[in-house]
Amino acid sequence: LAPPKRLSSVSCPALQMQRELQWFKEVEKWIKPELINKRDEDKKTAWELFTKEHEDLVRKGESWMKDTSNSCMVVATLISTVVFAAAFTVPGGNSSEGVPIFLGKNAFEVFIISDALALLSSLTSLLMFLSILTAKYAEEDFLKSLPLSLATLFFAIAAVMTSFVATLIILNDRVRRVTIPITALASIPVTLFVTLQLPLFIDMCRSTCGAGIFRPQKLWYRHSGRSVLE
């Protein structure tokens, strides 16, 4: 396992396992190809030794990812249920011919688009979290995992609130006095969710898509009386 100092910025077992894999892959790039599968005195290759040494961390990472996915699946399911129902109960209702009364208003178009995006993103997030729950975890599974699922869930929540605000704008003439207070109150759950979950999401994105483990640096050194830049 890596020393704690190098992993001080990692906040959970899954990200620690991801960082361990990134470190292993980076070191592997510097090894001669004929040495990668060479066995040690215990007849183990480097990868077999890595797997053995990280068994406990893999179990902890798997447990953490499944717990997180379970919680996020509840949120994604609630969002998809709400926005699906909202698609058939449009603000203002329908005419006798079944055409939405406010069809043609800009705010109504915003409502329809944001509602559709919320439904698609929440269902996508739900399927991705489900795939995490049903995956057979191996070491490589931690390289690319939760960030995309959480990103689609964040997007779904933002789309739901957008459709909600668009509905208030459509009905502004009927609920003019309470439009601004309701909109302000509606931002509270979004703010809480972002405050609580955004740090984890940022850590995941930084660990998955950020700079690599190694930091190449340009070094000057003297060679045969000349300064050489590497």
PDB file of C-alpha atoms in Angstrom:
ATOM      1  CA  LEU A   1       0.000   0.000   0.000  1.00  0.00           C
ATOM      2  CA  ALA A   2       1.076   3.566  -0.645  1.00  0.00           C
ATOM      3  CA  PRO A   3       2.243   5.643   2.345  1.00  0.00           C
ATOM      4  CA  PRO A   4      -0.535   7.736   3.935  1.00  0.00           C
ATOM      5  CA  LYS A   5       1.248  10.986   3.031  1.00  0.00           C
ATOM      6  CA  ARG A   6       0.778  10.362  -0.693  1.00  0.00           C
ATOM      7  CA  LEU A   7      -2.925   9.568  -0.255  1.00  0.00           C
ATOM      8  CA  SER A   8      -3.761  12.367   2.165  1.00  0.00           C
ATOM      9  CA  SER A   9      -6.040  14.043  -0.404  1.00  0.00           C
ATOM     10  CA  VAL A  10      -8.066  10.879  -1.060  1.00  0.00           C
ATOM     11  CA  SER A  11     -11.355  10.773   0.837  1.00  0.00           C
ATOM     12  CA  CYS A  12     -12.654   7.198   0.506  1.00  0.00           C
ATOM     13  CA  PRO A  13     -11.501   3.579  -0.081  1.00  0.00           C
ATOM     14  CA  ALA A  14     -12.683   3.555  -3.704  1.00  0.00           C
ATOM     15  CA  LEU A  15     -10.605   6.612  -4.592  1.00  0.00           C
ATOM     16  CA  GLN A  16      -7.642   5.214  -2.665  1.00  0.00           C
ATOM     17  CA  MET A  17      -7.879   2.028  -4.719  1.00  0.00           C
ATOM     18  CA  GLN A  18      -8.142   4.107  -7.867  1.00  0.00           C
ATOM     19  CA  ARG A  19      -5.000   6.032  -6.901  1.00  0.00           C
ATOM     20  CA  GLU A  20      -3.151   2.788  -6.173  1.00  0.00           C
ATOM     21  CA  LEU A  21      -4.030   1.525  -9.656  1.00  0.00           C
ATOM     22  CA  GLN A  22      -2.955   4.779 -11.261  1.00  0.00           C
ATOM     23  CA  TRP A  23       0.380   4.527  -9.457  1.00  0.00           C
ATOM     24  CA  PHE A  24       0.824   0.920 -10.597  1.00  0.00           C
ATOM     25  CA  LYS A  25       0.006   1.804 -14.226  1.00  0.00           C
ATOM     26  CA  GLU A  26       2.377   4.769 -14.222  1.00  0.00           C
ATOM     27  CA  VAL A  27       5.265   2.698 -12.861  1.00  0.00           C
ATOM     28  CA  GLU A  28       4.475  -0.026 -15.388  1.00  0.00           C
ATOM     29  CA  LYS A  29       5.144   2.438 -18.213  1.00  0.00           C
ATOM     30  CA  TRP A  30       8.745   2.811 -17.049  1.00  0.00           C
ATOM     31  CA  ILE A  31       9.477  -0.916 -16.890  1.00  0.00           C
ATOM     32  CA  LYS A  32      10.977  -2.849 -19.785  1.00  0.00           C
ATOM     33  CA  PRO A  33       8.279  -5.002 -21.447  1.00  0.00           C
ATOM     34  CA  GLU A  34      10.176  -8.237 -20.801  1.00  0.00           C
ATOM     35  CA  LEU A  35      10.202  -7.518 -17.058  1.00  0.00           C
ATOM     36  CA  ILE A  36       6.471  -6.827 -16.621  1.00  0.00           C
ATOM     37  CA  ASN A  37       5.519 -10.513 -16.369  1.00  0.00           C
ATOM     38  CA  LYS A  38       8.689 -11.631 -14.648  1.00  0.00           C
ATOM     39  CA  ARG A  39       8.067 -13.670 -11.478  1.00  0.00           C
ATOM     40  CA  ASP A  40       9.684 -13.135  -8.112  1.00  0.00           C
ATOM     41  CA  GLU A  41      11.027 -15.749  -5.719  1.00  0.00           C
ATOM     42  CA  ASP A  42       7.452 -16.638  -4.712  1.00  0.00           C
ATOM     43  CA  LYS A  43       6.513 -17.236  -8.380  1.00  0.00           C
ATOM     44  CA  LYS A  44       4.298 -14.138  -8.483  1.00  0.00           C
ATOM     45  CA  THR A  45       4.153 -11.464 -11.146  1.00  0.00           C
ATOM     46  CA  ALA A  46       3.909  -7.800 -10.192  1.00  0.00           C
ATOM     47  CA  TRP A  47       0.171  -7.763 -10.921  1.00  0.00           C
ATOM     48  CA  GLU A  48      -0.469 -10.929  -8.903  1.00  0.00           C
ATOM     49  CA  LEU A  49       1.393  -9.406  -5.976  1.00  0.00           C
ATOM     50  CA  PHE A  50      -0.549  -6.163  -6.364  1.00  0.00           C
ATOM     51  CA  THR A  51      -3.848  -8.091  -6.303  1.00  0.00           C
ATOM     52  CA  LYS A  52      -2.858 -10.023  -3.189  1.00  0.00           C
ATOM     53  CA  GLU A  53      -1.701  -6.937  -1.296  1.00  0.00           C
ATOM     54  CA  HIS A  54      -4.863  -4.973  -2.089  1.00  0.00           C
ATOM     55  CA  GLU A  55      -7.544  -7.577  -1.350  1.00  0.00           C
ATOM     56  CA  ASP A  56      -8.718  -5.785   1.782  1.00  0.00           C
ATOM     57  CA  LEU A  57      -8.780  -2.389   0.092  1.00  0.00           C
ATOM     58  CA  VAL A  58     -10.805  -3.814  -2.822  1.00  0.00           C
ATOM     59  CA  ARG A  59     -13.414  -5.156  -0.382  1.00  0.00           C
ATOM     60  CA  LYS A  60     -13.650  -1.790   1.392  1.00  0.00           C
ATOM     61  CA  GLY A  61     -13.894   0.077  -1.911  1.00  0.00           C
ATOM     62  CA  GLU A  62     -16.599  -2.258  -3.186  1.00  0.00           C
ATOM     63  CA  SER A  63     -18.634  -1.812  -0.012  1.00  0.00           C
ATOM     64  CA  TRP A  64     -18.303   1.978  -0.163  1.00  0.00           C
ATOM     65  CA  MET A  65     -19.295   2.182  -3.830  1.00  0.00           C
ATOM     66  CA  LYS A  66     -22.346  -0.024  -3.329  1.00  0.00           C
ATOM     67  CA  ASP A  67     -23.524   1.976  -0.314  1.00  0.00           C
ATOM     68  CA  THR A  68     -23.101   5.238  -2.217  1.00  0.00           C
ATOM     69  CA  SER A  69     -24.862   3.847  -5.289  1.00  0.00           C
ATOM     70  CA  ASN A  70     -27.801   2.638  -3.186  1.00  0.00           C
ATOM     71  CA  SER A  71     -28.308   6.102  -1.712  1.00  0.00           C
ATOM     72  CA  CYS A  72     -28.015   7.861  -5.072  1.00  0.00           C
ATOM     73  CA  MET A  73     -30.387   5.376  -6.725  1.00  0.00           C
ATOM     74  CA  VAL A  74     -33.127   6.467  -4.317  1.00  0.00           C
ATOM     75  CA  VAL A  75     -32.667  10.092  -5.403  1.00  0.00           C
ATOM     76  CA  ALA A  76     -32.565   9.180  -9.109  1.00  0.00           C
ATOM     77  CA  THR A  77     -35.732   7.077  -8.765  1.00  0.00           C
ATOM     78  CA  LEU A  78     -37.625   9.887  -7.039  1.00  0.00           C
ATOM     79  CA  ILE A  79     -36.594  12.387  -9.715  1.00  0.00           C
ATOM     80  CA  SER A  80     -37.572  10.104 -12.603  1.00  0.00           C
ATOM     81  CA  THR A  81     -40.975   9.427 -10.978  1.00  0.00           C
ATOM     82  CA  VAL A  82     -41.724  13.116 -10.437  1.00  0.00           C
ATOM     83  CA  VAL A  83     -40.677  14.335 -13.876  1.00  0.00           C
ATOM     84  CA  PHE A  84     -42.505  11.487 -15.626  1.00  0.00           C
ATOM     85  CA  ALA A  85     -45.733  12.496 -13.896  1.00  0.00           C
ATOM     86  CA  ALA A  86     -45.087  16.178 -14.626  1.00  0.00           C
ATOM     87  CA  ALA A  87     -44.920  15.471 -18.358  1.00  0.00           C
ATOM     88  CA  PHE A  88     -48.618  14.496 -18.314  1.00  0.00           C
ATOM     89  CA  THR A  89     -49.777  17.215 -15.913  1.00  0.00           C
ATOM     90  CA  VAL A  90     -48.419  20.313 -17.626  1.00  0.00           C
ATOM     91  CA  PRO A  91     -48.900  23.692 -15.923  1.00  0.00           C
ATOM     92  CA  GLY A  92     -52.165  25.360 -16.831  1.00  0.00           C
ATOM     93  CA  GLY A  93     -53.735  22.124 -18.039  1.00  0.00           C
ATOM     94  CA  ASN A  94     -54.938  21.229 -21.535  1.00  0.00           C
ATOM     95  CA  SER A  95     -57.715  22.507 -23.741  1.00  0.00           C
ATOM     96  CA  SER A  96     -60.733  20.407 -24.675  1.00  0.00           C
ATOM     97  CA  GLU A  97     -58.723  19.146 -27.647  1.00  0.00           C
ATOM     98  CA  GLY A  98     -55.863  17.982 -25.424  1.00  0.00           C
ATOM     99  CA  VAL A  99     -53.480  20.792 -26.425  1.00  0.00           C
ATOM    100  CA  PRO A 100     -51.595  22.495 -23.550  1.00  0.00           C
ATOM    101  CA  ILE A 101     -53.083  25.911 -22.868  1.00  0.00           C
ATOM    102  CA  PHE A 102     -49.715  27.656 -22.564  1.00  0.00           C
ATOM    103  CA  LEU A 103     -48.214  25.993 -25.626  1.00  0.00           C
ATOM    104  CA  GLY A 104     -46.173  28.565 -27.540  1.00  0.00           C
ATOM    105  CA  LYS A 105     -44.934  30.495 -24.513  1.00  0.00           C
ATOM    106  CA  ASN A 106     -41.165  30.536 -24.062  1.00  0.00           C
ATOM    107  CA  ALA A 107     -41.413  29.498 -20.431  1.00  0.00           C
ATOM    108  CA  PHE A 108     -43.524  26.490 -21.408  1.00  0.00           C
ATOM    109  CA  GLU A 109     -40.866  25.372 -23.888  1.00  0.00           C
ATOM    110  CA  VAL A 110     -38.253  25.678 -21.137  1.00  0.00           C
ATOM    111  CA  PHE A 111     -40.465  23.536 -18.903  1.00  0.00           C
ATOM    112  CA  ILE A 112     -40.862  20.789 -21.537  1.00  0.00           C
ATOM    113  CA  ILE A 113     -37.159  20.696 -22.428  1.00  0.00           C
ATOM    114  CA  SER A 114     -35.929  20.705 -18.828  1.00  0.00           C
ATOM    115  CA  ASP A 115     -38.494  18.062 -17.823  1.00  0.00           C
ATOM    116  CA  ALA A 116     -37.385  15.796 -20.678  1.00  0.00           C
ATOM    117  CA  LEU A 117     -33.704  16.313 -19.835  1.00  0.00           C
ATOM    118  CA  ALA A 118     -34.393  15.568 -16.162  1.00  0.00           C
ATOM    119  CA  LEU A 119     -36.147  12.321 -17.060  1.00  0.00           C
ATOM    120  CA  LEU A 120     -33.419  11.162 -19.446  1.00  0.00           C
ATOM    121  CA  SER A 121     -30.539  12.070 -17.133  1.00  0.00           C
ATOM    122  CA  SER A 122     -32.178  10.549 -14.043  1.00  0.00           C
ATOM    123  CA  LEU A 123     -32.901   7.283 -15.866  1.00  0.00           C
ATOM    124  CA  THR A 124     -29.340   7.233 -17.220  1.00  0.00           C
ATOM    125  CA  SER A 125     -27.986   7.811 -13.732  1.00  0.00           C
ATOM    126  CA  LEU A 126     -30.264   5.080 -12.369  1.00  0.00           C
ATOM    127  CA  LEU A 127     -28.992   2.553 -14.918  1.00  0.00           C
ATOM    128  CA  MET A 128     -25.370   3.478 -14.252  1.00  0.00           C
ATOM    129  CA  PHE A 129     -25.766   3.091 -10.494  1.00  0.00           C
ATOM    130  CA  LEU A 130     -27.497  -0.232 -11.096  1.00  0.00           C
ATOM    131  CA  SER A 131     -24.536  -1.403 -13.151  1.00  0.00           C
ATOM    132  CA  ILE A 132     -22.250  -0.484 -10.249  1.00  0.00           C
ATOM    133  CA  LEU A 133     -24.363  -2.561  -7.861  1.00  0.00           C
ATOM    134  CA  THR A 134     -24.346  -5.602 -10.155  1.00  0.00           C
ATOM    135  CA  ALA A 135     -20.687  -5.381 -11.194  1.00  0.00           C
ATOM    136  CA  LYS A 136     -18.242  -8.094 -10.260  1.00  0.00           C
ATOM    137  CA  TYR A 137     -15.537  -5.959  -8.775  1.00  0.00           C
ATOM    138  CA  ALA A 138     -11.961  -6.357  -9.912  1.00  0.00           C
ATOM    139  CA  GLU A 139      -9.068  -3.998  -9.389  1.00  0.00           C
ATOM    140  CA  GLU A 140      -9.445  -2.360 -12.818  1.00  0.00           C
ATOM    141  CA  ASP A 141     -13.084  -1.448 -12.122  1.00  0.00           C
ATOM    142  CA  PHE A 142     -11.951   1.378  -9.857  1.00  0.00           C
ATOM    143  CA  LEU A 143     -10.139   3.328 -12.579  1.00  0.00           C
ATOM    144  CA  LYS A 144     -13.361   4.670 -14.151  1.00  0.00           C
ATOM    145  CA  SER A 145     -16.473   4.462 -11.972  1.00  0.00           C
ATOM    146  CA  LEU A 146     -18.794   6.809 -10.095  1.00  0.00           C
ATOM    147  CA  PRO A 147     -18.029  10.315 -11.451  1.00  0.00           C
ATOM    148  CA  LEU A 148     -20.159  10.030 -14.585  1.00  0.00           C
ATOM    149  CA  SER A 149     -23.075   8.579 -12.609  1.00  0.00           C
ATOM    150  CA  LEU A 150     -22.964  11.421 -10.113  1.00  0.00           C
ATOM    151  CA  ALA A 151     -22.635  13.970 -12.919  1.00  0.00           C
ATOM    152  CA  THR A 152     -25.858  12.779 -14.554  1.00  0.00           C
ATOM    153  CA  LEU A 153     -27.608  12.857 -11.166  1.00  0.00           C
ATOM    154  CA  PHE A 154     -26.466  16.456 -10.555  1.00  0.00           C
ATOM    155  CA  PHE A 155     -27.711  17.378 -14.018  1.00  0.00           C
ATOM    156  CA  ALA A 156     -31.094  15.745 -13.339  1.00  0.00           C
ATOM    157  CA  ILE A 157     -31.559  17.741 -10.130  1.00  0.00           C
ATOM    158  CA  ALA A 158     -30.661  20.988 -11.912  1.00  0.00           C
ATOM    159  CA  ALA A 159     -33.120  20.184 -14.721  1.00  0.00           C
ATOM    160  CA  VAL A 160     -35.915  19.451 -12.227  1.00  0.00           C
ATOM    161  CA  MET A 161     -35.436  22.806 -10.537  1.00  0.00           C
ATOM    162  CA  THR A 162     -35.316  24.545 -13.915  1.00  0.00           C
ATOM    163  CA  SER A 163     -38.653  23.024 -14.907  1.00  0.00           C
ATOM    164  CA  PHE A 164     -40.090  24.031 -11.529  1.00  0.00           C
ATOM    165  CA  VAL A 165     -39.009  27.655 -11.958  1.00  0.00           C
ATOM    166  CA  ALA A 166     -40.350  27.650 -15.540  1.00  0.00           C
ATOM    167  CA  THR A 167     -43.718  26.503 -14.193  1.00  0.00           C
ATOM    168  CA  LEU A 168     -43.782  29.401 -11.749  1.00  0.00           C
ATOM    169  CA  ILE A 169     -43.020  31.817 -14.570  1.00  0.00           C
ATOM    170  CA  ILE A 170     -45.860  30.358 -16.652  1.00  0.00           C
ATOM    171  CA  LEU A 171     -48.295  30.751 -13.745  1.00  0.00           C
ATOM    172  CA  ASN A 172     -46.887  34.109 -12.708  1.00  0.00           C
ATOM    173  CA  ASP A 173     -50.152  35.943 -13.236  1.00  0.00           C
ATOM    174  CA  ARG A 174     -51.972  33.562 -10.901  1.00  0.00           C
ATOM    175  CA  VAL A 175     -49.350  33.230  -8.159  1.00  0.00           C
ATOM    176  CA  ARG A 176     -47.494  36.524  -8.545  1.00  0.00           C
ATOM    177  CA  ARG A 177     -47.154  37.155  -4.805  1.00  0.00           C
ATOM    178  CA  VAL A 178     -45.541  33.851  -3.976  1.00  0.00           C
ATOM    179  CA  THR A 179     -43.369  33.312  -7.066  1.00  0.00           C
ATOM    180  CA  ILE A 180     -40.179  34.804  -5.651  1.00  0.00           C
ATOM    181  CA  PRO A 181     -40.472  33.247  -2.131  1.00  0.00           C
ATOM    182  CA  ILE A 182     -41.198  29.791  -3.562  1.00  0.00           C
ATOM    183  CA  THR A 183     -38.318  30.059  -6.031  1.00  0.00           C
ATOM    184  CA  ALA A 184     -35.978  31.069  -3.200  1.00  0.00           C
ATOM    185  CA  LEU A 185     -37.153  28.172  -1.029  1.00  0.00           C
ATOM    186  CA  ALA A 186     -36.784  25.759  -3.948  1.00  0.00           C
ATOM    187  CA  SER A 187     -33.089  26.568  -4.130  1.00  0.00           C
ATOM    188  CA  ILE A 188     -32.522  25.322  -0.565  1.00  0.00           C
ATOM    189  CA  PRO A 189     -32.551  21.554  -1.307  1.00  0.00           C
ATOM    190  CA  VAL A 190     -30.345  22.070  -4.351  1.00  0.00           C
ATOM    191  CA  THR A 191     -27.892  24.113  -2.293  1.00  0.00           C
ATOM    192  CA  LEU A 192     -27.813  21.479   0.444  1.00  0.00           C
ATOM    193  CA  PHE A 193     -27.283  18.647  -2.028  1.00  0.00           C
ATOM    194  CA  VAL A 194     -24.474  20.503  -3.796  1.00  0.00           C
ATOM    195  CA  THR A 195     -22.838  21.480  -0.499  1.00  0.00           C
ATOM    196  CA  LEU A 196     -22.882  17.914   0.811  1.00  0.00           C
ATOM    197  CA  GLN A 197     -22.076  16.011  -2.373  1.00  0.00           C
ATOM    198  CA  LEU A 198     -20.032  18.409  -4.499  1.00  0.00           C
ATOM    199  CA  PRO A 199     -16.759  17.889  -2.556  1.00  0.00           C
ATOM    200  CA  LEU A 200     -16.996  14.137  -3.182  1.00  0.00           C
ATOM    201  CA  PHE A 201     -17.780  14.735  -6.856  1.00  0.00           C
ATOM    202  CA  ILE A 202     -14.813  17.101  -7.211  1.00  0.00           C
ATOM    203  CA  ASP A 203     -12.513  14.558  -5.548  1.00  0.00           C
ATOM    204  CA  MET A 204     -13.705  11.880  -7.971  1.00  0.00           C
ATOM    205  CA  CYS A 205     -13.258  14.073 -11.041  1.00  0.00           C
ATOM    206  CA  ARG A 206      -9.829  15.201  -9.883  1.00  0.00           C
ATOM    207  CA  SER A 207      -8.763  11.627  -9.182  1.00  0.00           C
ATOM    208  CA  THR A 208     -10.245  10.223 -12.419  1.00  0.00           C
ATOM    209  CA  CYS A 209      -9.642  12.975 -14.960  1.00  0.00           C
ATOM    210  CA  GLY A 210      -7.063  15.169 -13.282  1.00  0.00           C
ATOM    211  CA  ALA A 211      -3.323  15.265 -13.694  1.00  0.00           C
ATOM    212  CA  GLY A 212      -1.459  12.002 -13.453  1.00  0.00           C
ATOM    213  CA  ILE A 213       0.443  10.663 -10.488  1.00  0.00           C
ATOM    214  CA  PHE A 214       3.816  11.713 -11.817  1.00  0.00           C
ATOM    215  CA  ARG A 215       4.627  15.372 -12.341  1.00  0.00           C
ATOM    216  CA  PRO A 216       7.200  15.698 -15.153  1.00  0.00           C
ATOM    217  CA  GLN A 217       9.605  18.554 -14.503  1.00  0.00           C
ATOM    218  CA  LYS A 218      12.200  20.259 -16.628  1.00  0.00           C
ATOM    219  CA  LEU A 219      15.629  19.872 -15.043  1.00  0.00           C
ATOM    220  CA  TRP A 220      18.895  21.528 -15.997  1.00  0.00           C
ATOM    221  CA  TYR A 221      22.088  19.546 -15.636  1.00  0.00           C
ATOM    222  CA  ARG A 222      25.652  19.830 -16.866  1.00  0.00           C
ATOM    223  CA  HIS A 223      26.742  17.398 -19.555  1.00  0.00           C
ATOM    224  CA  SER A 224      30.126  17.538 -21.270  1.00  0.00           C
ATOM    225  CA  GLY A 225      30.481  21.192 -20.407  1.00  0.00           C
ATOM    226  CA  ARG A 226      27.037  22.107 -21.788  1.00  0.00           C
ATOM    227  CA  SER A 227      23.705  22.819 -20.099  1.00  0.00           C
ATOM    228  CA  VAL A 228      21.105  20.318 -21.193  1.00  0.00           C
ATOM    229  CA  LEU A 229      17.349  20.664 -20.687  1.00  0.00           C
ATOM    230  CA  GLU A 230      15.261  17.481 -20.179  1.00  0.00           C
TER     231      GLU A 230
END
